[in-house]
Amino acid sequence: MIDISKTNPNNRVYKVMSVILGGILIITGIVNLSIINLLIGILLLFYSTYNKKVFLLPDGLVSTYTGFLFKQTDKYDLKSVKEVDIIIHGSKGILFFMKDEFARKVEVDNKQIDEINLFLKKHTDIKVKIKPQ
């Protein structure tokens, strides 16, 4: 299992700022009876709890979405994937898991591309194409 979630180094800062700003907007929305401030504050607090993780397993991609009062898991089966196109673009890599007429796009850090390529060659018989851009 490989965690291929795209990480943002400033993510923790954004979440803390959204909690602070959301709390301020909720308080001012209650004091001033402003529904707009209240709704935006609630949305910012909701954003601070949102988290997305993507894992590459031998049988498929598993995406988990968690947040306040919900948890969702999606699975993208690799058995019907014909090929994986990896496009290197700057400091990130973009993976396209190609099925017949559909594709699943996943962004990863460039450091993980070799590890993902080896994992796919070891556990599957999917054709992998790496294209620098």
mmCIF file of C-alpha atoms in Angstrom:
data_model
loop_
_atom_site.group_PDB
_atom_site.id
_atom_site.type_symbol
_atom_site.label_atom_id
_atom_site.label_comp_id
_atom_site.label_asym_id
_atom_site.label_seq_id
_atom_site.Cartn_x
_atom_site.Cartn_y
_atom_site.Cartn_z
ATOM 1 C CA MET A 1 0.000 0.000 0.000
ATOM 2 C CA ILE A 2 1.324 3.427 -0.996
ATOM 3 C CA ASP A 3 -0.096 6.737 0.209
ATOM 4 C CA ILE A 4 -0.166 8.853 -2.965
ATOM 5 C CA SER A 5 -2.122 11.786 -1.560
ATOM 6 C CA LYS A 6 -0.847 15.113 -2.773
ATOM 7 C CA THR A 7 0.468 17.013 0.227
ATOM 8 C CA ASN A 8 0.485 20.763 0.626
ATOM 9 C CA PRO A 9 3.129 22.036 3.079
ATOM 10 C CA ASN A 10 0.881 24.974 4.032
ATOM 11 C CA ASN A 11 -2.204 22.839 4.676
ATOM 12 C CA ARG A 12 -1.934 23.073 8.468
ATOM 13 C CA VAL A 13 -1.677 26.873 8.290
ATOM 14 C CA TYR A 14 -4.805 27.055 6.093
ATOM 15 C CA LYS A 15 -6.761 24.855 8.478
ATOM 16 C CA VAL A 16 -5.774 26.891 11.570
ATOM 17 C CA MET A 17 -6.604 30.148 9.785
ATOM 18 C CA SER A 18 -9.990 28.787 8.700
ATOM 19 C CA VAL A 19 -10.823 27.784 12.300
ATOM 20 C CA ILE A 20 -9.907 31.243 13.593
ATOM 21 C CA LEU A 21 -11.697 33.154 10.817
ATOM 22 C CA GLY A 22 -14.682 30.787 10.947
ATOM 23 C CA GLY A 23 -15.036 31.297 14.702
ATOM 24 C CA ILE A 24 -14.847 35.076 14.323
ATOM 25 C CA LEU A 25 -17.462 35.047 11.539
ATOM 26 C CA ILE A 26 -19.810 32.839 13.557
ATOM 27 C CA ILE A 27 -19.555 35.115 16.591
ATOM 28 C CA THR A 28 -20.101 38.288 14.528
ATOM 29 C CA GLY A 29 -22.948 36.563 12.675
ATOM 30 C CA ILE A 30 -24.709 35.775 15.957
ATOM 31 C CA VAL A 31 -24.077 39.235 17.457
ATOM 32 C CA ASN A 32 -25.122 41.163 14.317
ATOM 33 C CA LEU A 33 -27.793 38.663 13.249
ATOM 34 C CA SER A 34 -26.030 38.229 9.895
ATOM 35 C CA ILE A 35 -26.893 34.969 8.212
ATOM 36 C CA ILE A 36 -24.153 35.410 5.577
ATOM 37 C CA ASN A 37 -21.398 35.668 8.218
ATOM 38 C CA LEU A 38 -22.847 32.698 10.061
ATOM 39 C CA LEU A 39 -22.967 30.510 6.927
ATOM 40 C CA ILE A 40 -19.447 31.455 5.797
ATOM 41 C CA GLY A 41 -18.134 30.783 9.304
ATOM 42 C CA ILE A 42 -19.758 27.345 9.353
ATOM 43 C CA LEU A 43 -18.313 26.556 5.909
ATOM 44 C CA LEU A 44 -14.829 27.578 7.063
ATOM 45 C CA LEU A 45 -15.129 25.349 10.129
ATOM 46 C CA PHE A 46 -16.294 22.518 7.887
ATOM 47 C CA TYR A 47 -13.246 23.063 5.617
ATOM 48 C CA SER A 48 -10.930 22.798 8.605
ATOM 49 C CA THR A 49 -12.145 19.220 9.237
ATOM 50 C CA TYR A 50 -12.038 18.064 5.593
ATOM 51 C CA ASN A 51 -9.306 15.569 4.671
ATOM 52 C CA LYS A 52 -8.646 13.521 1.525
ATOM 53 C CA LYS A 53 -6.296 10.534 1.286
ATOM 54 C CA VAL A 54 -5.549 8.385 -1.777
ATOM 55 C CA PHE A 55 -3.935 4.958 -1.438
ATOM 56 C CA LEU A 56 -2.593 2.708 -4.190
ATOM 57 C CA LEU A 57 -3.242 -0.962 -3.475
ATOM 58 C CA PRO A 58 -2.501 -3.987 -5.694
ATOM 59 C CA ASP A 59 -6.197 -4.270 -6.571
ATOM 60 C CA GLY A 60 -7.081 -0.584 -6.950
ATOM 61 C CA LEU A 61 -7.052 3.040 -5.879
ATOM 62 C CA VAL A 62 -8.840 3.815 -2.632
ATOM 63 C CA SER A 63 -9.839 7.410 -1.883
ATOM 64 C CA THR A 64 -11.106 8.345 1.570
ATOM 65 C CA TYR A 65 -12.817 11.642 2.267
ATOM 66 C CA THR A 66 -13.423 12.602 5.879
ATOM 67 C CA GLY A 67 -14.892 15.648 7.489
ATOM 68 C CA PHE A 68 -17.296 16.800 10.151
ATOM 69 C CA LEU A 69 -20.146 14.250 10.315
ATOM 70 C CA PHE A 70 -19.170 12.272 7.199
ATOM 71 C CA LYS A 71 -16.758 9.693 5.869
ATOM 72 C CA GLN A 72 -16.775 8.405 2.310
ATOM 73 C CA THR A 73 -14.608 5.806 0.592
ATOM 74 C CA ASP A 74 -14.331 5.345 -3.182
ATOM 75 C CA LYS A 75 -12.567 2.470 -4.896
ATOM 76 C CA TYR A 76 -11.250 2.493 -8.464
ATOM 77 C CA ASP A 77 -10.574 -1.086 -9.557
ATOM 78 C CA LEU A 78 -7.283 -1.692 -11.429
ATOM 79 C CA LYS A 79 -8.379 -4.968 -13.038
ATOM 80 C CA SER A 80 -9.916 -3.205 -16.046
ATOM 81 C CA VAL A 81 -7.217 -0.506 -16.362
ATOM 82 C CA LYS A 82 -5.426 -0.841 -19.701
ATOM 83 C CA GLU A 83 -2.528 1.529 -19.044
ATOM 84 C CA VAL A 84 -1.207 4.197 -16.716
ATOM 85 C CA ASP A 85 0.132 7.410 -18.214
ATOM 86 C CA ILE A 86 2.450 9.387 -15.942
ATOM 87 C CA ILE A 87 3.085 12.982 -16.982
ATOM 88 C CA ILE A 88 5.877 14.796 -15.171
ATOM 89 C CA HIS A 89 5.059 18.485 -14.881
ATOM 90 C CA GLY A 90 7.413 20.576 -12.764
ATOM 91 C CA SER A 91 7.483 19.338 -9.176
ATOM 92 C CA LYS A 92 4.391 17.156 -9.539
ATOM 93 C CA GLY A 93 3.435 14.094 -11.465
ATOM 94 C CA ILE A 94 0.005 13.460 -12.908
ATOM 95 C CA LEU A 95 -1.163 9.851 -13.170
ATOM 96 C CA PHE A 96 -3.932 8.866 -15.565
ATOM 97 C CA PHE A 97 -5.381 5.407 -14.932
ATOM 98 C CA MET A 98 -6.915 4.708 -18.374
ATOM 99 C CA LYS A 99 -9.938 2.451 -18.789
ATOM 100 C CA ASP A 100 -11.889 2.093 -22.039
ATOM 101 C CA GLU A 101 -13.362 5.564 -22.345
ATOM 102 C CA PHE A 102 -12.725 6.798 -18.815
ATOM 103 C CA ALA A 103 -9.642 7.834 -16.875
ATOM 104 C CA ARG A 104 -8.916 8.591 -13.250
ATOM 105 C CA LYS A 105 -6.517 11.478 -12.634
ATOM 106 C CA VAL A 106 -4.316 11.578 -9.533
ATOM 107 C CA GLU A 107 -1.670 14.198 -8.734
ATOM 108 C CA VAL A 108 1.429 13.109 -6.811
ATOM 109 C CA ASP A 109 4.831 14.490 -5.874
ATOM 110 C CA ASN A 110 7.682 13.741 -8.304
ATOM 111 C CA LYS A 111 9.523 11.878 -5.550
ATOM 112 C CA GLN A 112 6.870 9.131 -5.598
ATOM 113 C CA ILE A 113 6.850 8.406 -9.341
ATOM 114 C CA ASP A 114 9.613 5.776 -9.255
ATOM 115 C CA GLU A 115 8.024 4.059 -6.263
ATOM 116 C CA ILE A 116 4.604 4.011 -7.974
ATOM 117 C CA ASN A 117 6.114 2.695 -11.219
ATOM 118 C CA LEU A 118 7.884 -0.156 -9.385
ATOM 119 C CA PHE A 119 4.735 -0.948 -7.399
ATOM 120 C CA LEU A 120 2.612 -1.174 -10.558
ATOM 121 C CA LYS A 121 5.173 -3.363 -12.353
ATOM 122 C CA LYS A 122 5.481 -5.676 -9.345
ATOM 123 C CA HIS A 123 1.781 -6.101 -8.500
ATOM 124 C CA THR A 124 0.006 -5.667 -11.854
ATOM 125 C CA ASP A 125 0.557 -6.266 -15.552
ATOM 126 C CA ILE A 126 -0.584 -2.758 -16.525
ATOM 127 C CA LYS A 127 1.451 -0.936 -19.159
ATOM 128 C CA VAL A 128 3.067 2.223 -17.690
ATOM 129 C CA LYS A 129 4.154 5.164 -19.868
ATOM 130 C CA ILE A 130 6.172 8.027 -18.385
ATOM 131 C CA LYS A 131 6.047 11.267 -20.368
ATOM 132 C CA PRO A 132 8.072 14.324 -19.365
ATOM 133 C CA GLN A 133 6.448 17.628 -20.273
#
